C-alpha cells in the first residue's frame, strides 16, 4: 500500500526536527540506511546513474533510472522518495504513472533545463509542478513532491545572499503550485538559509555538505529535511580507491 | 571486439605473478577498479545480487544478473569476467550465448548444486563444463572459464587438508574438460594451497581473505589469480554503516 507511505513521508517533514536522508543508490545501500534506523530512503540520481554506467543530469534512460528506484522501493518497507531529476521530459501523467508503478512515496523534481545550461522559466516550471500535483490527485496518489530550486548551482562562486530573492520567488511559486517541500540545493550559507526560511511557509530541504551548518544547527534554524545527494556515494567510492591502493594491481 | 579481450584475460593468468581481481558489483565500482590500474575486472555475484535486491546463490533472475554484468562490460575497456554462479540451470548453448551477448571475456562457474545443499556430482559437472567449452568453441568464442571447486565450503570447521584429495580430483576432471583455471574457493591454509598447486598443471585462483597468505606469499607459492569475491563490497557496506552511525537518523 502506497498511501500510508506517502502520509508517513509527508509527516516526517518537521521544521526544527528534520527528516535526515542519507541518499541511497541501490538496494544494498538502501537496506543499510534502513538498518541504521532512518525512517525513509531517498535515492540520488547521481549515484544511481553512476551505478548503472551513466552520467548524472538525465544522461541515463528514464526507464533504467525508474527500474533501479523501483528495485529499492520493492525491497524495503519504509517510504522511498525518488530523485526524478527534471522529470525526463515526460508528461505529468506519464511521470506520475511511473512513480506510482515503482512504489515511490515521494519525488524530487529540479528546475534545471537539461536541454541547455540554465534554469527553466519560473512560471513554466510552476505550471508543470501544478500539473504533476493534479495528475497525482486525479489518481488518488498523494505523492510527496520536493521541488528543487537550482539557483545556487548557477554560479557557485557568487555570494549566496545575492541569489536569495530569486530563490524565494521560485519557492513561493512552487509552493503555490502545490508542492510539499522546497529544496534550494547547494545553499549552505547560514545567514542566507535563515533568511530563506523566514520567507517560506513550507518545509525546506537543505543539502548536507562540508560547508553547510551542522545537522543540529540546521535543526535549530528550522529546516525540515536534510539530504546528502550523491555525497555518501562519493565517500564510498573514495573509500574503494583507498582499499584498492592497499591492494595494488601487481 | 571480444576475442582480443579473451586472449588478454587468459594471458594474465601467470603462476607466480597472479592476476589480481578486486571484484566489482556495478559500473561505478568497476570504473574505480580500472582507474586504479587493474588490467581486468571480475564481478561478484554476491555484490551484484545485493545491489539488485537479491540474495546470492542464484536467488536473482539470470537475466537481471547478466544485464548488470553487461552494463559493466559495456562501460569499461578491460576484459570482464562474470561470476555466473552455477549457470542458472541454463543449457550450455544458452549460457554461452548470454555471456557472449553481454561481452564477457571470461566466467566463473561453481560446482555447488543450488537446488539442494551440496556439490554437483563430479562427472556430471565435468561433462557440463566440457559442453560449455564446446558450445563456446562452436561459435569461435574463446571464453576464459574459471571452474570453482566448492569443497572447502562444505565444512568450514574441518582442517582444510582433509579436503585436499577431493579438491585435486575435481580440479583434474575440470581441467581435462577444458577449463582455463580452477578456483578452490575459501582454501586459505598455506600448506594445503601449496599441496594443491603441486598437483595441478593449470592456473589456480585463490580467494583473498584475512585468513589467507598475503598477496606476495600467494605469488611465491605459484598462484595465477587472486580474487576478492564479495569481500570488498562487504567492506564498503561496513564503511557505509560507519558513515551513517556518524549521521544518525535524528
Short mmCIF file of N, CA and C in Angstrom, two decimals, chain A residues 40-185:
data_model
loop_
_atom_site.label_atom_id
_atom_site.label_comp_id
_atom_site.label_asym_id
_atom_site.label_seq_id
_atom_site.Cartn_x
_atom_site.Cartn_y
_atom_site.Cartn_z
N UNK A 40 13.02 6.78 6.31
CA UNK A 40 12.67 6.87 4.89
C UNK A 40 13.97 6.79 4.10
N UNK A 41 13.88 6.48 2.83
CA UNK A 41 15.06 6.42 1.98
C UNK A 41 14.84 7.30 0.76
N UNK A 42 15.82 8.15 0.47
CA UNK A 42 15.82 8.94 -0.75
C UNK A 42 16.86 8.35 -1.69
N UNK A 43 16.59 8.39 -2.99
CA UNK A 43 17.61 7.98 -3.95
C UNK A 43 18.40 9.22 -4.39
N UNK A 44 19.60 8.98 -4.90
CA UNK A 44 20.40 10.03 -5.53
C UNK A 44 20.54 9.70 -7.01
N UNK A 45 20.09 10.61 -7.87
CA UNK A 45 20.19 10.29 -9.31
C UNK A 45 21.65 10.14 -9.72
N UNK A 46 22.54 10.93 -9.10
CA UNK A 46 23.96 10.81 -9.44
C UNK A 46 24.50 9.43 -9.12
N UNK A 47 24.18 8.94 -7.93
CA UNK A 47 24.66 7.62 -7.51
C UNK A 47 24.03 6.50 -8.33
N UNK A 48 22.71 6.60 -8.55
CA UNK A 48 22.02 5.57 -9.34
C UNK A 48 22.59 5.53 -10.76
N UNK A 49 22.76 6.71 -11.36
CA UNK A 49 23.28 6.77 -12.73
C UNK A 49 24.70 6.20 -12.79
N UNK A 50 25.54 6.54 -11.82
CA UNK A 50 26.92 6.03 -11.81
C UNK A 50 26.92 4.51 -11.68
N UNK A 51 26.05 4.01 -10.83
CA UNK A 51 25.97 2.57 -10.62
C UNK A 51 25.55 1.84 -11.90
N UNK A 52 24.71 2.52 -12.70
CA UNK A 52 24.23 1.92 -13.95
C UNK A 52 25.15 2.23 -15.13
N UNK A 53 26.12 3.13 -14.94
CA UNK A 53 27.06 3.42 -16.02
C UNK A 53 26.74 4.67 -16.81
N UNK A 54 26.03 5.60 -16.20
CA UNK A 54 25.69 6.84 -16.90
C UNK A 54 26.16 8.04 -16.10
N UNK A 55 26.25 9.17 -16.78
CA UNK A 55 26.46 10.43 -16.09
C UNK A 55 25.14 10.86 -15.46
N UNK A 56 25.25 11.81 -14.54
CA UNK A 56 24.07 12.37 -13.89
C UNK A 56 23.36 13.30 -14.90
N UNK A 57 22.32 13.97 -14.48
CA UNK A 57 21.65 15.00 -15.27
C UNK A 57 20.95 14.43 -16.50
N UNK A 58 20.17 13.39 -16.25
CA UNK A 58 19.30 12.81 -17.30
C UNK A 58 20.07 12.21 -18.46
N UNK A 59 21.32 11.82 -18.25
CA UNK A 59 22.05 11.10 -19.29
C UNK A 59 21.59 9.64 -19.36
N UNK A 60 21.03 9.13 -18.27
CA UNK A 60 20.55 7.74 -18.24
C UNK A 60 19.11 7.69 -18.76
N UNK A 61 18.75 6.59 -19.41
CA UNK A 61 17.35 6.45 -19.85
C UNK A 61 16.42 6.41 -18.63
N UNK A 62 15.31 7.10 -18.74
CA UNK A 62 14.36 7.19 -17.63
C UNK A 62 13.93 5.81 -17.14
N UNK A 63 13.71 4.87 -18.08
CA UNK A 63 13.20 3.56 -17.64
C UNK A 63 14.23 2.81 -16.79
N UNK A 64 15.52 2.99 -17.09
CA UNK A 64 16.54 2.34 -16.25
C UNK A 64 16.61 2.99 -14.87
N UNK A 65 16.47 4.32 -14.85
CA UNK A 65 16.50 5.03 -13.56
C UNK A 65 15.30 4.63 -12.70
N UNK A 66 14.13 4.56 -13.31
CA UNK A 66 12.94 4.17 -12.54
C UNK A 66 13.01 2.70 -12.12
N UNK A 67 13.57 1.86 -12.97
CA UNK A 67 13.69 0.45 -12.60
C UNK A 67 14.59 0.30 -11.38
N UNK A 68 15.68 1.05 -11.35
CA UNK A 68 16.60 0.97 -10.20
C UNK A 68 15.90 1.47 -8.93
N UNK A 69 15.17 2.58 -9.04
CA UNK A 69 14.45 3.11 -7.88
C UNK A 69 13.35 2.13 -7.46
N UNK A 70 12.73 1.48 -8.43
CA UNK A 70 11.69 0.51 -8.14
C UNK A 70 12.23 -0.72 -7.39
N UNK A 71 13.45 -1.13 -7.75
CA UNK A 71 14.06 -2.26 -7.01
C UNK A 71 14.22 -1.88 -5.54
N UNK A 72 14.63 -0.63 -5.29
CA UNK A 72 14.80 -0.18 -3.90
C UNK A 72 13.45 -0.17 -3.19
N UNK A 73 12.45 0.44 -3.83
CA UNK A 73 11.13 0.55 -3.18
C UNK A 73 10.53 -0.82 -2.90
N UNK A 74 10.82 -1.79 -3.78
CA UNK A 74 10.26 -3.12 -3.60
C UNK A 74 10.96 -3.89 -2.49
N UNK A 75 12.17 -3.48 -2.16
CA UNK A 75 13.00 -4.29 -1.25
C UNK A 75 12.92 -3.83 0.20
N UNK A 76 12.38 -2.65 0.44
CA UNK A 76 12.35 -2.12 1.81
C UNK A 76 10.94 -1.67 2.17
N UNK A 77 10.70 -1.56 3.48
CA UNK A 77 9.35 -1.26 3.94
C UNK A 77 9.11 0.23 4.16
N UNK A 78 10.16 1.01 4.33
CA UNK A 78 9.97 2.43 4.64
C UNK A 78 9.65 3.20 3.34
N UNK A 79 9.09 4.41 3.45
CA UNK A 79 8.80 5.21 2.25
C UNK A 79 10.08 5.53 1.48
N UNK A 80 9.96 5.50 0.17
CA UNK A 80 11.08 5.84 -0.71
C UNK A 80 10.72 7.09 -1.51
N UNK A 81 11.63 8.06 -1.51
CA UNK A 81 11.43 9.25 -2.34
C UNK A 81 12.50 9.25 -3.42
N UNK A 82 12.04 9.42 -4.65
CA UNK A 82 12.88 9.16 -5.82
C UNK A 82 13.38 10.47 -6.43
N UNK A 83 14.67 10.57 -6.60
CA UNK A 83 15.26 11.71 -7.32
C UNK A 83 14.92 11.54 -8.80
N UNK A 84 13.93 12.29 -9.25
CA UNK A 84 13.45 12.15 -10.63
C UNK A 84 14.05 13.20 -11.57
N UNK A 85 15.17 13.81 -11.14
CA UNK A 85 15.84 14.83 -11.95
C UNK A 85 14.81 15.87 -12.42
N UNK A 86 14.79 16.20 -13.70
CA UNK A 86 13.80 17.18 -14.15
C UNK A 86 12.56 16.52 -14.74
N UNK A 87 12.43 15.20 -14.50
CA UNK A 87 11.24 14.50 -14.97
C UNK A 87 11.37 13.94 -16.38
N UNK A 88 12.62 13.93 -16.88
CA UNK A 88 12.92 13.21 -18.13
C UNK A 88 11.99 13.58 -19.29
N UNK A 89 11.57 14.84 -19.31
CA UNK A 89 10.68 15.33 -20.39
C UNK A 89 9.41 14.49 -20.55
N UNK A 90 9.03 13.78 -19.50
CA UNK A 90 7.79 13.01 -19.55
C UNK A 90 6.62 13.97 -19.29
N UNK A 91 5.46 13.60 -19.78
CA UNK A 91 4.27 14.38 -19.46
C UNK A 91 3.96 14.16 -17.98
N UNK A 92 3.25 15.11 -17.35
CA UNK A 92 2.88 14.92 -15.94
C UNK A 92 2.22 13.56 -15.68
N UNK A 93 1.30 13.14 -16.56
CA UNK A 93 0.60 11.87 -16.34
C UNK A 93 1.56 10.68 -16.43
N UNK A 94 2.46 10.72 -17.41
CA UNK A 94 3.44 9.64 -17.56
C UNK A 94 4.37 9.56 -16.35
N UNK A 95 4.85 10.74 -15.92
CA UNK A 95 5.77 10.79 -14.79
C UNK A 95 5.11 10.25 -13.53
N UNK A 96 3.90 10.72 -13.27
CA UNK A 96 3.16 10.28 -12.09
C UNK A 96 2.90 8.77 -12.17
N UNK A 97 2.58 8.33 -13.35
CA UNK A 97 2.33 6.90 -13.53
C UNK A 97 3.58 6.07 -13.24
N UNK A 98 4.72 6.52 -13.74
CA UNK A 98 5.98 5.81 -13.49
C UNK A 98 6.30 5.77 -12.01
N UNK A 99 6.13 6.90 -11.34
CA UNK A 99 6.43 6.95 -9.90
C UNK A 99 5.49 6.05 -9.12
N UNK A 100 4.23 6.04 -9.51
CA UNK A 100 3.24 5.19 -8.83
C UNK A 100 3.58 3.71 -9.04
N UNK A 101 3.87 3.37 -10.28
CA UNK A 101 4.16 1.96 -10.61
C UNK A 101 5.33 1.41 -9.81
N UNK A 102 6.37 2.23 -9.58
CA UNK A 102 7.54 1.73 -8.84
C UNK A 102 7.36 1.86 -7.33
N UNK A 103 6.26 2.43 -6.90
CA UNK A 103 6.02 2.49 -5.46
C UNK A 103 6.71 3.65 -4.76
N UNK A 104 6.90 4.76 -5.47
CA UNK A 104 7.53 5.93 -4.86
C UNK A 104 6.52 6.67 -3.99
N UNK A 105 6.92 6.97 -2.74
CA UNK A 105 6.06 7.78 -1.88
C UNK A 105 6.29 9.26 -2.15
N UNK A 106 7.44 9.58 -2.69
CA UNK A 106 7.74 10.98 -2.99
C UNK A 106 8.73 11.08 -4.13
N UNK A 107 8.97 12.32 -4.56
CA UNK A 107 9.96 12.54 -5.63
C UNK A 107 10.59 13.91 -5.49
N UNK A 108 11.78 14.02 -6.04
CA UNK A 108 12.42 15.32 -6.24
C UNK A 108 12.23 15.71 -7.69
N UNK A 109 11.98 16.98 -7.93
CA UNK A 109 11.93 17.49 -9.31
C UNK A 109 12.70 18.79 -9.34
N UNK A 110 13.62 18.90 -10.27
CA UNK A 110 14.52 20.06 -10.29
C UNK A 110 14.16 21.02 -11.42
N UNK A 111 14.51 22.29 -11.24
CA UNK A 111 14.14 23.30 -12.24
C UNK A 111 15.30 23.66 -13.18
N UNK A 112 16.27 22.75 -13.27
CA UNK A 112 17.31 22.93 -14.29
C UNK A 112 16.77 22.44 -15.63
N UNK A 113 17.10 23.17 -16.67
CA UNK A 113 16.73 22.75 -18.03
C UNK A 113 17.92 21.99 -18.61
N UNK A 114 17.80 20.66 -18.71
CA UNK A 114 18.95 19.84 -19.15
C UNK A 114 19.18 19.92 -20.66
N UNK A 115 18.25 20.56 -21.38
CA UNK A 115 18.46 20.69 -22.83
C UNK A 115 19.40 21.87 -23.13
N UNK A 116 19.55 22.77 -22.17
CA UNK A 116 20.53 23.87 -22.27
C UNK A 116 21.08 24.10 -20.87
N UNK A 117 22.11 24.90 -20.74
CA UNK A 117 22.55 25.17 -19.37
C UNK A 117 21.72 26.35 -18.87
N UNK A 118 21.15 26.17 -17.69
CA UNK A 118 20.33 27.24 -17.13
C UNK A 118 19.07 26.69 -16.52
N UNK A 119 18.24 27.58 -16.02
CA UNK A 119 17.02 27.18 -15.32
C UNK A 119 15.82 27.26 -16.24
N UNK A 120 14.83 26.42 -15.93
CA UNK A 120 13.55 26.51 -16.61
C UNK A 120 12.87 27.81 -16.16
N UNK A 121 12.18 28.45 -17.05
CA UNK A 121 11.40 29.65 -16.71
C UNK A 121 10.49 29.36 -15.51
N UNK A 122 10.47 30.27 -14.58
CA UNK A 122 9.78 30.04 -13.30
C UNK A 122 8.29 29.70 -13.47
N UNK A 123 7.59 30.45 -14.33
CA UNK A 123 6.15 30.20 -14.49
C UNK A 123 5.90 28.85 -15.17
N UNK A 124 6.73 28.56 -16.17
CA UNK A 124 6.58 27.28 -16.86
C UNK A 124 6.82 26.13 -15.88
N UNK A 125 7.82 26.29 -15.01
CA UNK A 125 8.11 25.20 -14.06
C UNK A 125 7.01 25.08 -13.01
N UNK A 126 6.52 26.22 -12.53
CA UNK A 126 5.42 26.18 -11.55
C UNK A 126 4.19 25.53 -12.17
N UNK A 127 3.92 25.85 -13.43
CA UNK A 127 2.78 25.21 -14.12
C UNK A 127 2.98 23.70 -14.17
N UNK A 128 4.19 23.28 -14.53
CA UNK A 128 4.47 21.85 -14.64
C UNK A 128 4.29 21.16 -13.28
N UNK A 129 4.80 21.78 -12.22
CA UNK A 129 4.64 21.19 -10.88
C UNK A 129 3.16 21.08 -10.52
N UNK A 130 2.40 22.11 -10.87
CA UNK A 130 0.95 22.07 -10.61
C UNK A 130 0.27 20.96 -11.39
N UNK A 131 0.71 20.75 -12.63
CA UNK A 131 0.12 19.69 -13.45
C UNK A 131 0.47 18.30 -12.89
N UNK A 132 1.68 18.20 -12.35
CA UNK A 132 2.10 16.92 -11.76
C UNK A 132 1.26 16.64 -10.50
N UNK A 133 1.09 17.67 -9.67
CA UNK A 133 0.23 17.52 -8.48
C UNK A 133 -1.18 17.11 -8.91
N UNK A 134 -1.70 17.74 -9.95
CA UNK A 134 -3.05 17.46 -10.42
C UNK A 134 -3.15 16.03 -10.95
N UNK A 135 -2.14 15.62 -11.71
CA UNK A 135 -2.13 14.26 -12.27
C UNK A 135 -2.09 13.22 -11.15
N UNK A 136 -1.37 13.53 -10.09
CA UNK A 136 -1.30 12.60 -8.95
C UNK A 136 -2.66 12.56 -8.24
N UNK A 137 -3.21 13.75 -8.02
CA UNK A 137 -4.50 13.84 -7.34
C UNK A 137 -5.58 13.08 -8.12
N UNK A 138 -5.51 13.19 -9.44
CA UNK A 138 -6.51 12.56 -10.30
C UNK A 138 -6.54 11.05 -10.13
N UNK A 139 -5.42 10.49 -9.67
CA UNK A 139 -5.44 9.05 -9.44
C UNK A 139 -5.31 8.72 -7.96
N UNK A 140 -5.72 9.67 -7.12
CA UNK A 140 -5.70 9.47 -5.66
C UNK A 140 -4.33 9.05 -5.13
N UNK A 141 -3.33 9.70 -5.66
CA UNK A 141 -1.94 9.36 -5.30
C UNK A 141 -1.37 10.59 -4.61
N UNK A 142 -1.14 10.44 -3.30
CA UNK A 142 -0.77 11.61 -2.51
C UNK A 142 0.76 11.80 -2.48
N UNK A 143 1.35 11.74 -3.64
CA UNK A 143 2.79 11.88 -3.86
C UNK A 143 3.36 13.10 -3.13
N UNK A 144 4.46 12.88 -2.40
CA UNK A 144 5.14 13.98 -1.72
C UNK A 144 6.14 14.60 -2.70
N UNK A 145 5.88 15.83 -3.09
CA UNK A 145 6.70 16.49 -4.12
C UNK A 145 7.68 17.46 -3.47
N UNK A 146 8.96 17.21 -3.71
CA UNK A 146 10.02 18.09 -3.23
C UNK A 146 10.57 18.84 -4.44
N UNK A 147 10.34 20.15 -4.47
CA UNK A 147 10.72 20.94 -5.65
C UNK A 147 12.11 21.54 -5.45
N UNK A 148 13.04 21.06 -6.25
CA UNK A 148 14.41 21.57 -6.14
C UNK A 148 14.49 22.92 -6.83
N UNK A 149 15.21 23.82 -6.17
CA UNK A 149 15.42 25.18 -6.70
C UNK A 149 16.92 25.29 -6.96
N UNK A 150 17.28 25.38 -8.25
CA UNK A 150 18.70 25.22 -8.60
C UNK A 150 19.46 26.53 -8.76
N UNK A 151 18.93 27.61 -8.23
CA UNK A 151 19.58 28.91 -8.46
C UNK A 151 21.01 28.98 -7.89
N UNK A 152 21.24 28.29 -6.78
CA UNK A 152 22.59 28.37 -6.17
C UNK A 152 23.63 27.55 -6.94
N UNK A 153 23.16 26.74 -7.88
CA UNK A 153 24.09 25.97 -8.73
C UNK A 153 24.56 26.80 -9.93
N UNK A 154 23.85 27.88 -10.23
CA UNK A 154 24.15 28.59 -11.48
C UNK A 154 25.48 29.33 -11.42
N UNK A 155 25.90 29.75 -10.23
CA UNK A 155 27.22 30.38 -10.06
C UNK A 155 27.69 30.08 -8.65
N UNK A 156 28.58 29.12 -8.54
CA UNK A 156 28.97 28.65 -7.21
C UNK A 156 29.97 29.58 -6.52
N UNK A 157 30.46 30.58 -7.23
CA UNK A 157 31.45 31.49 -6.65
C UNK A 157 30.80 32.72 -6.02
N UNK A 158 29.69 33.11 -6.55
CA UNK A 158 28.98 34.32 -6.10
C UNK A 158 28.49 34.18 -4.66
N UNK A 159 28.50 35.26 -3.88
CA UNK A 159 27.93 35.20 -2.52
C UNK A 159 26.48 34.70 -2.60
N UNK A 160 26.13 33.79 -1.71
CA UNK A 160 24.82 33.15 -1.82
C UNK A 160 23.65 34.11 -1.57
N UNK A 161 23.88 35.14 -0.75
CA UNK A 161 22.75 36.05 -0.47
C UNK A 161 22.31 36.81 -1.73
N UNK A 162 23.18 36.88 -2.72
CA UNK A 162 22.78 37.55 -3.97
C UNK A 162 21.70 36.76 -4.73
N UNK A 163 21.57 35.48 -4.39
CA UNK A 163 20.56 34.63 -5.05
C UNK A 163 19.27 34.51 -4.23
N UNK A 164 19.28 35.13 -3.03
CA UNK A 164 18.17 34.91 -2.10
C UNK A 164 16.82 35.26 -2.72
N UNK A 165 16.70 36.45 -3.29
CA UNK A 165 15.40 36.90 -3.82
C UNK A 165 14.88 35.93 -4.89
N UNK A 166 15.79 35.56 -5.76
CA UNK A 166 15.44 34.65 -6.85
C UNK A 166 14.94 33.30 -6.28
N UNK A 167 15.64 32.79 -5.27
CA UNK A 167 15.27 31.51 -4.66
C UNK A 167 13.91 31.62 -3.97
N UNK A 168 13.69 32.73 -3.26
CA UNK A 168 12.43 32.93 -2.54
C UNK A 168 11.27 33.02 -3.53
N UNK A 169 11.48 33.77 -4.62
CA UNK A 169 10.42 33.91 -5.63
C UNK A 169 10.05 32.56 -6.21
N UNK A 170 11.06 31.77 -6.53
CA UNK A 170 10.79 30.42 -7.06
C UNK A 170 10.08 29.56 -6.01
N UNK A 171 10.54 29.64 -4.78
CA UNK A 171 9.92 28.82 -3.72
C UNK A 171 8.43 29.16 -3.58
N UNK A 172 8.12 30.44 -3.56
CA UNK A 172 6.70 30.84 -3.44
C UNK A 172 5.88 30.29 -4.59
N UNK A 173 6.43 30.39 -5.79
CA UNK A 173 5.69 29.91 -6.97
C UNK A 173 5.46 28.39 -6.89
N UNK A 174 6.47 27.67 -6.45
CA UNK A 174 6.35 26.20 -6.41
C UNK A 174 5.41 25.78 -5.28
N UNK A 175 5.48 26.46 -4.13
CA UNK A 175 4.58 26.13 -3.02
C UNK A 175 3.13 26.42 -3.44
N UNK A 176 2.92 27.54 -4.12
CA UNK A 176 1.57 27.86 -4.62
C UNK A 176 1.08 26.80 -5.60
N UNK A 177 2.00 26.19 -6.31
CA UNK A 177 1.62 25.15 -7.28
C UNK A 177 1.28 23.84 -6.60
N UNK A 178 1.53 23.75 -5.29
CA UNK A 178 1.08 22.57 -4.56
C UNK A 178 2.16 21.59 -4.11
N UNK A 179 3.45 22.00 -4.18
CA UNK A 179 4.49 21.06 -3.73
C UNK A 179 4.53 21.02 -2.21
N UNK A 180 5.15 19.97 -1.67
CA UNK A 180 5.18 19.76 -0.23
C UNK A 180 6.40 20.34 0.43
N UNK A 181 7.46 20.50 -0.32
CA UNK A 181 8.75 20.88 0.26
C UNK A 181 9.55 21.58 -0.84
N UNK A 182 10.37 22.54 -0.47
CA UNK A 182 11.27 23.16 -1.46
C UNK A 182 12.72 22.92 -1.05
N UNK A 183 13.57 22.81 -2.05
CA UNK A 183 14.92 22.32 -1.83
C UNK A 183 15.92 23.19 -2.61
N UNK A 184 16.37 24.29 -1.98
CA UNK A 184 17.38 25.13 -2.63
C UNK A 184 18.75 24.44 -2.53
N UNK A 185 19.00 23.57 -3.46
CA UNK A 185 20.20 22.72 -3.39
C UNK A 185 21.46 23.58 -3.41
#
